Coordinates of C-alpha atoms in Angstrom, one line a residue:
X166 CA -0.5 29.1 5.0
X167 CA -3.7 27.5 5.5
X168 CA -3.4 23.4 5.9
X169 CA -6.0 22.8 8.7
X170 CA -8.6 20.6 7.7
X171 CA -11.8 22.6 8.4
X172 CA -14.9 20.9 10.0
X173 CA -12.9 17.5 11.0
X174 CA -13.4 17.1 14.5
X175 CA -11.1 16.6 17.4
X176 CA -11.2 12.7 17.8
X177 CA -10.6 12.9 14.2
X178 CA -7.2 14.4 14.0
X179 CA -6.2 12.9 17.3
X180 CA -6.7 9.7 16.0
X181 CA -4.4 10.5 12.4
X182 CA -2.3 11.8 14.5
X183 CA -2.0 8.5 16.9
X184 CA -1.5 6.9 13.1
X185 CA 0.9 8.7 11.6
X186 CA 3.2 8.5 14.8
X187 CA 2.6 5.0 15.4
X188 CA 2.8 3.4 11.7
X189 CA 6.4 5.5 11.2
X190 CA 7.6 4.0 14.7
X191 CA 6.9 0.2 13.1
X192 CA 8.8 1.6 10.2
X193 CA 11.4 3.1 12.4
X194 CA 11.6 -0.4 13.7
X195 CA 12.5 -1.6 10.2
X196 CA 14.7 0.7 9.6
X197 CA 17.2 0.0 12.0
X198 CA 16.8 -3.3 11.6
X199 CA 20.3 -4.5 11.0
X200 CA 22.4 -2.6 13.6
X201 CA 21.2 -4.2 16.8
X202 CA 22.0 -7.6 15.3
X203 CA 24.7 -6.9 12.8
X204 CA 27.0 -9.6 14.5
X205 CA 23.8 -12.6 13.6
X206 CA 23.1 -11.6 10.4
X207 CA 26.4 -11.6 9.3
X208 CA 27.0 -15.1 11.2
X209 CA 23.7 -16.6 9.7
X210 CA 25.0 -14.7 6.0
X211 CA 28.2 -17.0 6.4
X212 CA 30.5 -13.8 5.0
X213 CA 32.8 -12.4 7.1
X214 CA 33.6 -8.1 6.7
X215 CA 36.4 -5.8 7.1
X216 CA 35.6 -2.4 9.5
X217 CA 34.7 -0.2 6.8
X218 CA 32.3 -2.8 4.9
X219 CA 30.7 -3.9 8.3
X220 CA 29.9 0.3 8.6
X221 CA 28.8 0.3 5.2
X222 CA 26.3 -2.1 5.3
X223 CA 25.2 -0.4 8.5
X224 CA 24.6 2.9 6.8
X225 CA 23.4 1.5 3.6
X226 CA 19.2 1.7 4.9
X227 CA 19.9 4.9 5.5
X228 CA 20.8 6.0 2.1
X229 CA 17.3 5.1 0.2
X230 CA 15.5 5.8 3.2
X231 CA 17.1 9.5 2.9
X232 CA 17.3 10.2 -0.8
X233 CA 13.8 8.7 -1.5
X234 CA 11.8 11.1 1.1
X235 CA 12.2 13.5 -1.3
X236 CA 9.6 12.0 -3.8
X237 CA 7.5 9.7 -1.0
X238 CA 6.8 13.2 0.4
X239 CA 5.8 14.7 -2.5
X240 CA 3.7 11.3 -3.2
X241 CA 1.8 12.2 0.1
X242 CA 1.0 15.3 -0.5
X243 CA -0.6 14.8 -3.8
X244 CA -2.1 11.6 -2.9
X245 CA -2.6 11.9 1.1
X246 CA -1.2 10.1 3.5
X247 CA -2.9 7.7 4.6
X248 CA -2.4 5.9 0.8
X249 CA 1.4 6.4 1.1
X250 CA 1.9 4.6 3.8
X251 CA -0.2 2.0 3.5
X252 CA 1.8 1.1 -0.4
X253 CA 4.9 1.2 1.7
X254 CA 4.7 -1.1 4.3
X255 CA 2.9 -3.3 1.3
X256 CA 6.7 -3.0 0.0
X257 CA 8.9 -3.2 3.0
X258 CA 7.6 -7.1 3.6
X259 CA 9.7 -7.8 0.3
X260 CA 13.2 -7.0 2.2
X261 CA 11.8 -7.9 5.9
X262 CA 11.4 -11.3 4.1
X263 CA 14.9 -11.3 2.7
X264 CA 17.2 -10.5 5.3
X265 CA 17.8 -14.0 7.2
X266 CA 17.6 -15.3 4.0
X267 CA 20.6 -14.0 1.9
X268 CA 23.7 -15.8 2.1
X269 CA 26.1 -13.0 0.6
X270 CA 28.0 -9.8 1.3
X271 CA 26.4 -8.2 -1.9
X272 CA 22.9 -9.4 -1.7
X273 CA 23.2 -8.0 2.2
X274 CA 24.2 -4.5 0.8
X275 CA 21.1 -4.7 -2.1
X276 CA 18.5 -6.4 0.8
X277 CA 19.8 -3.3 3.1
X278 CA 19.5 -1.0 0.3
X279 CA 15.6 -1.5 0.1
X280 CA 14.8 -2.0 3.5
X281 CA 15.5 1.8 3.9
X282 CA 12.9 2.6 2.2
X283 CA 11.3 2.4 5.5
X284 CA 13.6 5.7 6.3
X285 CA 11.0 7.5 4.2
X286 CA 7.9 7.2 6.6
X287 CA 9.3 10.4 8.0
X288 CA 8.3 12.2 5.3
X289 CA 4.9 10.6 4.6
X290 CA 3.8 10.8 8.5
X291 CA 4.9 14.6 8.4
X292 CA 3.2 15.4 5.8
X293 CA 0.2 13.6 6.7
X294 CA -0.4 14.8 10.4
X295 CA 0.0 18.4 9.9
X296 CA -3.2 18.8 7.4
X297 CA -5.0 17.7 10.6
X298 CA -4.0 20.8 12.7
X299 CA -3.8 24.6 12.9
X300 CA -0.1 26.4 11.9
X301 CA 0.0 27.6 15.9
X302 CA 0.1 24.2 16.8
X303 CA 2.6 22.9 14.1
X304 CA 5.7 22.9 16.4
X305 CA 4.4 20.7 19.6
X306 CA 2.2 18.6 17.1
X307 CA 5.3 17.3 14.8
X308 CA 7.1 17.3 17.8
X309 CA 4.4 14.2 18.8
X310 CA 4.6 12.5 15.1
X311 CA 8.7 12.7 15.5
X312 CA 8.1 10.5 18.5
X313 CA 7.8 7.7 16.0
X314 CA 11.7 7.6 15.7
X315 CA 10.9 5.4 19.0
X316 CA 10.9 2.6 17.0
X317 CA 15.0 3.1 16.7
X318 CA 14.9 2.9 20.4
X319 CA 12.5 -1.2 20.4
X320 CA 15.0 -2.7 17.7
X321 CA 17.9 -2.0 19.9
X322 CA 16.5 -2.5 22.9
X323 CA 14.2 -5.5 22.1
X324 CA 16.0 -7.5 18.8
X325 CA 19.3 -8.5 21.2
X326 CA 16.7 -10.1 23.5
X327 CA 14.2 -11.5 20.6
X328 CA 16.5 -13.5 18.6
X329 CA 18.3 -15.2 21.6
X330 CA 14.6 -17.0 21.7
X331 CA 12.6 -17.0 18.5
X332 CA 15.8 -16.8 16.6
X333 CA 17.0 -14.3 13.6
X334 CA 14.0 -15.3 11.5
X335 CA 11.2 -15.0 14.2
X336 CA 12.6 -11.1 14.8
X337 CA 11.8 -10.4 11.1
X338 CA 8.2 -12.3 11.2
X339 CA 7.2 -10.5 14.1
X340 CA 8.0 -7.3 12.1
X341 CA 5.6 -8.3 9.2
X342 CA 3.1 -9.2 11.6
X343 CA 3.3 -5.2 12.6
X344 CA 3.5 -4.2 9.4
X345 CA 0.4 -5.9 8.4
X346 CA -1.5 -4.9 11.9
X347 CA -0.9 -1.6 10.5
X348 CA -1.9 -1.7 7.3
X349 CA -4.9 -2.9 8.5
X350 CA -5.2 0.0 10.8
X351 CA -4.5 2.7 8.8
X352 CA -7.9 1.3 6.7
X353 CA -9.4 2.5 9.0
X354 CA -7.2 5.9 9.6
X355 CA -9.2 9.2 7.9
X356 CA -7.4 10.3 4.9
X357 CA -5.7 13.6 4.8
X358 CA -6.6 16.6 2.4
X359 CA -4.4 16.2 -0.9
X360 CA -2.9 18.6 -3.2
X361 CA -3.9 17.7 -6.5
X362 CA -2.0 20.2 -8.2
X363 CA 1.1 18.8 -6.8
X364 CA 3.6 17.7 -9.3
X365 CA 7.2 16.6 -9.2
X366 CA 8.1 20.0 -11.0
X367 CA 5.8 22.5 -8.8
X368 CA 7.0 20.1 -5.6
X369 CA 10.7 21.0 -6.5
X370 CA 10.2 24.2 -6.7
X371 CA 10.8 24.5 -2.7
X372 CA 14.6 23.4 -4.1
X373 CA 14.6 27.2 -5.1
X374 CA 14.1 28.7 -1.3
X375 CA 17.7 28.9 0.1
X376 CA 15.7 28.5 4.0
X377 CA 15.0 24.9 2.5
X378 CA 18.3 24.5 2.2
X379 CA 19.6 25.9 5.6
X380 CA 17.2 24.0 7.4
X381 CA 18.5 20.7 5.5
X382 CA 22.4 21.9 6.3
X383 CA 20.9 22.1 10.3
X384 CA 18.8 18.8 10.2
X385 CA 21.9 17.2 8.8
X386 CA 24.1 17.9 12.0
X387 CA 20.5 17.0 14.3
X388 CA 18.9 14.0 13.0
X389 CA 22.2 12.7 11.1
X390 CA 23.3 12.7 14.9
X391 CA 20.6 10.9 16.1
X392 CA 20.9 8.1 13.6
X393 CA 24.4 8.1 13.5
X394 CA 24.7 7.7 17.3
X395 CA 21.6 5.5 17.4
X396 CA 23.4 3.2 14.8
X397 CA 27.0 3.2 15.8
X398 CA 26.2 2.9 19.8
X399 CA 26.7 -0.8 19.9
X400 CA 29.6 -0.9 18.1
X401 CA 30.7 1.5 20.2
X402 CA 30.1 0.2 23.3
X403 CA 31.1 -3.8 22.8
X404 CA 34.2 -2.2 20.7
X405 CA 35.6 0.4 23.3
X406 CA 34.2 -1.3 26.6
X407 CA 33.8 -4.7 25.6
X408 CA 29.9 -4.5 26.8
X409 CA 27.6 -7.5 25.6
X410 CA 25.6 -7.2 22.2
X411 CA 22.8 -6.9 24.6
X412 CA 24.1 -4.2 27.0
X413 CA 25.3 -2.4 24.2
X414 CA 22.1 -2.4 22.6
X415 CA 20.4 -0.9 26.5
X416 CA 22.7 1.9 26.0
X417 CA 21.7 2.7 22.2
X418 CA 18.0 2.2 22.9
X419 CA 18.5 4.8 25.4
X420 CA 19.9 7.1 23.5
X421 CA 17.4 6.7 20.9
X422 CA 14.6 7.4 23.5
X423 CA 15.8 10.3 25.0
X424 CA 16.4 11.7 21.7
X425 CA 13.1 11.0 20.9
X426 CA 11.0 11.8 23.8
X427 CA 12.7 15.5 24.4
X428 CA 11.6 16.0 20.3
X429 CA 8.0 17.1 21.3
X430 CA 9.8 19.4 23.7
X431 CA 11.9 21.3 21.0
X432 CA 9.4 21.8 19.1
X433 CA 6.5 23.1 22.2
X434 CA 9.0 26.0 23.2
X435 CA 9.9 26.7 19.4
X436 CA 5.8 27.8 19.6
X437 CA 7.0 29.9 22.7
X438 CA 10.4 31.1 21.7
X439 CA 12.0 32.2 19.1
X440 CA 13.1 28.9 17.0
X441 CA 16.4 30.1 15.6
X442 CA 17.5 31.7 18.9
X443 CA 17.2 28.4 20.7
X444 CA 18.9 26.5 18.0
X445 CA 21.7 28.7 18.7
X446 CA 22.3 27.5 22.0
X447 CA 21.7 24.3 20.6
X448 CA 24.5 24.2 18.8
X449 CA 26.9 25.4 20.6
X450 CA 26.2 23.1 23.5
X451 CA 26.1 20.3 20.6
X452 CA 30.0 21.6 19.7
X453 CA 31.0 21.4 23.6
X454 CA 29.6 17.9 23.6
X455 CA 31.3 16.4 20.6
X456 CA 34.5 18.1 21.7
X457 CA 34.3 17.0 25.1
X458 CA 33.5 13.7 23.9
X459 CA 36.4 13.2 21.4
X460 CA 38.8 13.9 24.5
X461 CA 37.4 11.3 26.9
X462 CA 36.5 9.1 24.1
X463 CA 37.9 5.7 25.7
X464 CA 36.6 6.9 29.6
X465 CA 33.3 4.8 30.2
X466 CA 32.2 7.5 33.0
X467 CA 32.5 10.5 30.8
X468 CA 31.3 8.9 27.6
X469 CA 27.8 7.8 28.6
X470 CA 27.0 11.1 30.6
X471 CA 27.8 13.2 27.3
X472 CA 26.3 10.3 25.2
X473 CA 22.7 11.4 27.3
X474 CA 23.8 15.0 27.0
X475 CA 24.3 14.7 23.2
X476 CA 20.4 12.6 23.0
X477 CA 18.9 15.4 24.5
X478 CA 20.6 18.8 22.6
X479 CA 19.7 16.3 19.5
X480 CA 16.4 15.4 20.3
X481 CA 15.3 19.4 20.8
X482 CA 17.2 20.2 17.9
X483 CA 15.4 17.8 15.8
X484 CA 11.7 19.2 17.2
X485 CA 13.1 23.1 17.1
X486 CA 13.6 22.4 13.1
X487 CA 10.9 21.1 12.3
X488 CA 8.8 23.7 13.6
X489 CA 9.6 25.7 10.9
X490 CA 9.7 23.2 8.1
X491 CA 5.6 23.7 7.5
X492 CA 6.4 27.8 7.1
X493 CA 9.1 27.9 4.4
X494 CA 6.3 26.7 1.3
X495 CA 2.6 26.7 1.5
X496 CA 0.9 23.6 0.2
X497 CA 4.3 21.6 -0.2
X498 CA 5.0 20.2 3.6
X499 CA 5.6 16.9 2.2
X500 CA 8.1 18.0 -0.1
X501 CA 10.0 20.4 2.2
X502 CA 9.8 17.7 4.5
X503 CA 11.6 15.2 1.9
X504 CA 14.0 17.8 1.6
X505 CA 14.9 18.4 5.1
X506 CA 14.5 14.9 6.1
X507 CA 16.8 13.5 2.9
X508 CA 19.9 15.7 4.2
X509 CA 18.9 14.6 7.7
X510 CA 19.0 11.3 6.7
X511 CA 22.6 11.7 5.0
X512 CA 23.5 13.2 8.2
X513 CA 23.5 9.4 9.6
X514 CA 24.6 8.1 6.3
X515 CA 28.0 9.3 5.7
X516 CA 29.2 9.7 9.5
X517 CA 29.2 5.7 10.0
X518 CA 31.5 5.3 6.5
X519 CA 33.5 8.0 7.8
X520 CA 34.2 6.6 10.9
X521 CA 34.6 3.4 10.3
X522 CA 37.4 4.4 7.5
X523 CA 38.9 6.4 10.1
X524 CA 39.0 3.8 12.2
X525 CA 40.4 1.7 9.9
X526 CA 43.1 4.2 9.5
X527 CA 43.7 5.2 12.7
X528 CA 42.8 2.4 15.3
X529 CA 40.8 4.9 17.2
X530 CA 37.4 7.2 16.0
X531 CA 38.7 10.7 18.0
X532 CA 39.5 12.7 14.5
X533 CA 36.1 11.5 13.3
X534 CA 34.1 13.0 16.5
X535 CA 35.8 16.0 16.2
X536 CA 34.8 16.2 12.6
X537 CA 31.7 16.9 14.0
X538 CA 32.3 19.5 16.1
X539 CA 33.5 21.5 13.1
X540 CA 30.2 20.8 11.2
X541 CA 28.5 22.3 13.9
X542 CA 30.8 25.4 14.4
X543 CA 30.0 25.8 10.7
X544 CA 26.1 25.3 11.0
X545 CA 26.5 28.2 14.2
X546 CA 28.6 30.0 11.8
X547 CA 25.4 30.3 9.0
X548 CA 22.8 30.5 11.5
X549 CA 24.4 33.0 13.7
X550 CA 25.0 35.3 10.3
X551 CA 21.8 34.8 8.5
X552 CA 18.8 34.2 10.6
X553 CA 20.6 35.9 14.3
X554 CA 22.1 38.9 13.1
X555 CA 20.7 39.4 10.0
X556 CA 16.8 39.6 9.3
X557 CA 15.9 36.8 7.5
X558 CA 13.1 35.2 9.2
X559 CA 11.1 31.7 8.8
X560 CA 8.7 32.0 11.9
X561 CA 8.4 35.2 13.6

């Protein structure tokens, strides 16, 4: 698969790749948005929410933002980049605008709804760093561009802080002021080499290779971790601990950076080692964690130590993936990216739902944590059997 960009110089692909990763970590910042002040907005909305619709308006960025990288990745690949991103921050202003300003439970779920189309800048920036650089270098490379999920890591850590002083609507004007900063930027940004040929119909056609599909089944326990977790930490933290909105929002900023910063690491020793046999040992440490975690679920100690554990096993997991993600369909990154980061997405979609129902139910989220330790006994189970013992092979 040849995507390198022949004769473009060093600076040159340093410098998209400095782009992509730092335009998707403004749009990670929209993204995740909501979660770090959920208890504001809702104040400032005048409604007041049951467990499962506060979790459901939580999730609901998360939703767009997964099912619409499909097409945004193919839109990148047929139109570059560079274009892609800069018609999609044009766009996110619109809801960035909205939110402080809605004064219903509906028009908070519809305003929510289209601010995650931010989600899809994963798929864009993916597809637009890796025509920059050589297929040996794919794995630490999109490790670097996945360190734009940082931007999960600001809104929790800096949002709390923000609106105690320049209120609910300075936070969302000092997110358009980055939006535009980058729009500006990426003017400037080279433009990566397009696939004219692409089409919605050929782009599909990665639907058709069952390792698009396994990978999306494993990004799905990864990165629907990481957003899950990234999401629900606050509520986790002021709900079982009673921690302020600000401490809480420390400890999901941390996770968030961890998760993020050991990404480029996943994906360096995937362009060492074997990618599959490390995911493995991935997963089973993932299954220990989630199991260990359900038990001491209401022990402070014990739940932040395997909170860190889980940001790091995630965080590889996420860069081991996507090392192979470029291999499985020449010329259509972006759209095996959509793919892959769509069920990713769902991943930390349905999880917050889930739990909050559970909780609902139950007065306590233990069944739904070790609902995820059987996702990921199941993922081992189809990884173990297809691409461990059997020879099917994605990168050799």
């Amino acid at each position: 698969m040849e995507i390198f960009i022949m004769g473009s110089s060093k600076s040159r692909s340093y410098f998209a790749l400095a782009m992509g990763t730092l335009a998707m970590m403004v749009c990670f910042m929209v993204w995740l948005s909501l979660a770090p002040m959920i208890d504001i907005i809702l104040k400032n909305a005048g409604v007041q929410v049951s467990e499962l619709q506060r979790s459901l308006l939580l999730a609901t960025p998360i939703l767009l933002g997964s099912i619409m990288r499909i097409p945004m990745g193919i839109m990148s690949d047929r139109f570059g980049g560079k274009k892609t991103y800069i018609i999609l921050m044009l766009f996110l202003i619109i809801p960035v605008l909205m939110i402080p300003r809605v004064h219903s439970y509906g028009m908070l779920v519809f305003t929510a709804l289209l601010l995650g189309m931010s989600g899809t800048s994963f798929a864009i920036g993916v597809s637009y760093v890796t025509r920059f650089f050589p297929p040996e270098k794919q794995g630490l490379v999109l490790g670097i561009a996945g360190v734009g999920n940082i931007g999960t890591a600001f809104s929790s850590f800096f949002f709390p802080r923000w609106v105690k002083v320049i209120d609910l609507n300075g936070v969302f004007y000092v997110l358009i002021g980055l939006l535009v900063l980058f729009i500006i930027l990426l003017l400037f940004s080279p433009e990566s080499e397009t696939n004219k040929n692409a089409s919605i119909v050929a782009s599909l056609s990665v639907a058709k290779e069952r390792d698009t599909w396994l990978l999306a089944l494993f990004y799905f326990l990864t990165f629907g971790m990481f957003m899950s977790m990234t999401n629900l930490l606050s509520t986790f933290m002021v709900g079982l601990f009673n921690d302020s909105l600000v401490d809480a929002g420390l400890w999901a900023a941390l996770f968030a950076v961890i998760g993020t910063l050991v990404r480029p690491v996943g994906g360096y020793l995937s362009d060492k080692i074997r990618p599959m046999s490390l995911l493995r040992y991935d997963f089973i440490l993932i299954i220990i964690a989630a199991v260990v975690l359900g038990i001491f679920l209401e022990t402070k100690g014990i739940f932040t130590t395997i909170i860190v554990a889980l940001a790091v096993l995630v965080g590889l997991g996420n860069g081991i993936i996507f090392k192979m993600v470029p291999f499985v369909s020449s010329g259509n990154t972006g759209a095996v990216t959509g793919f892959v980061g769509a069920m990713g997405g769902l991943g930390g979609y349905f999880p917050p739902i889930i739990l909050g129902l559970i909780k609902q139910m139950t007065g306590s989220y233990k069944i739904g944590i070790y609902l995820i330790a059987i996702f990921g006994i199941i993922c081992l189970v189809l990884l173990q059997k297809i691409y461990i013992s059997g020879s099917r092979r994605i990168v050799s």
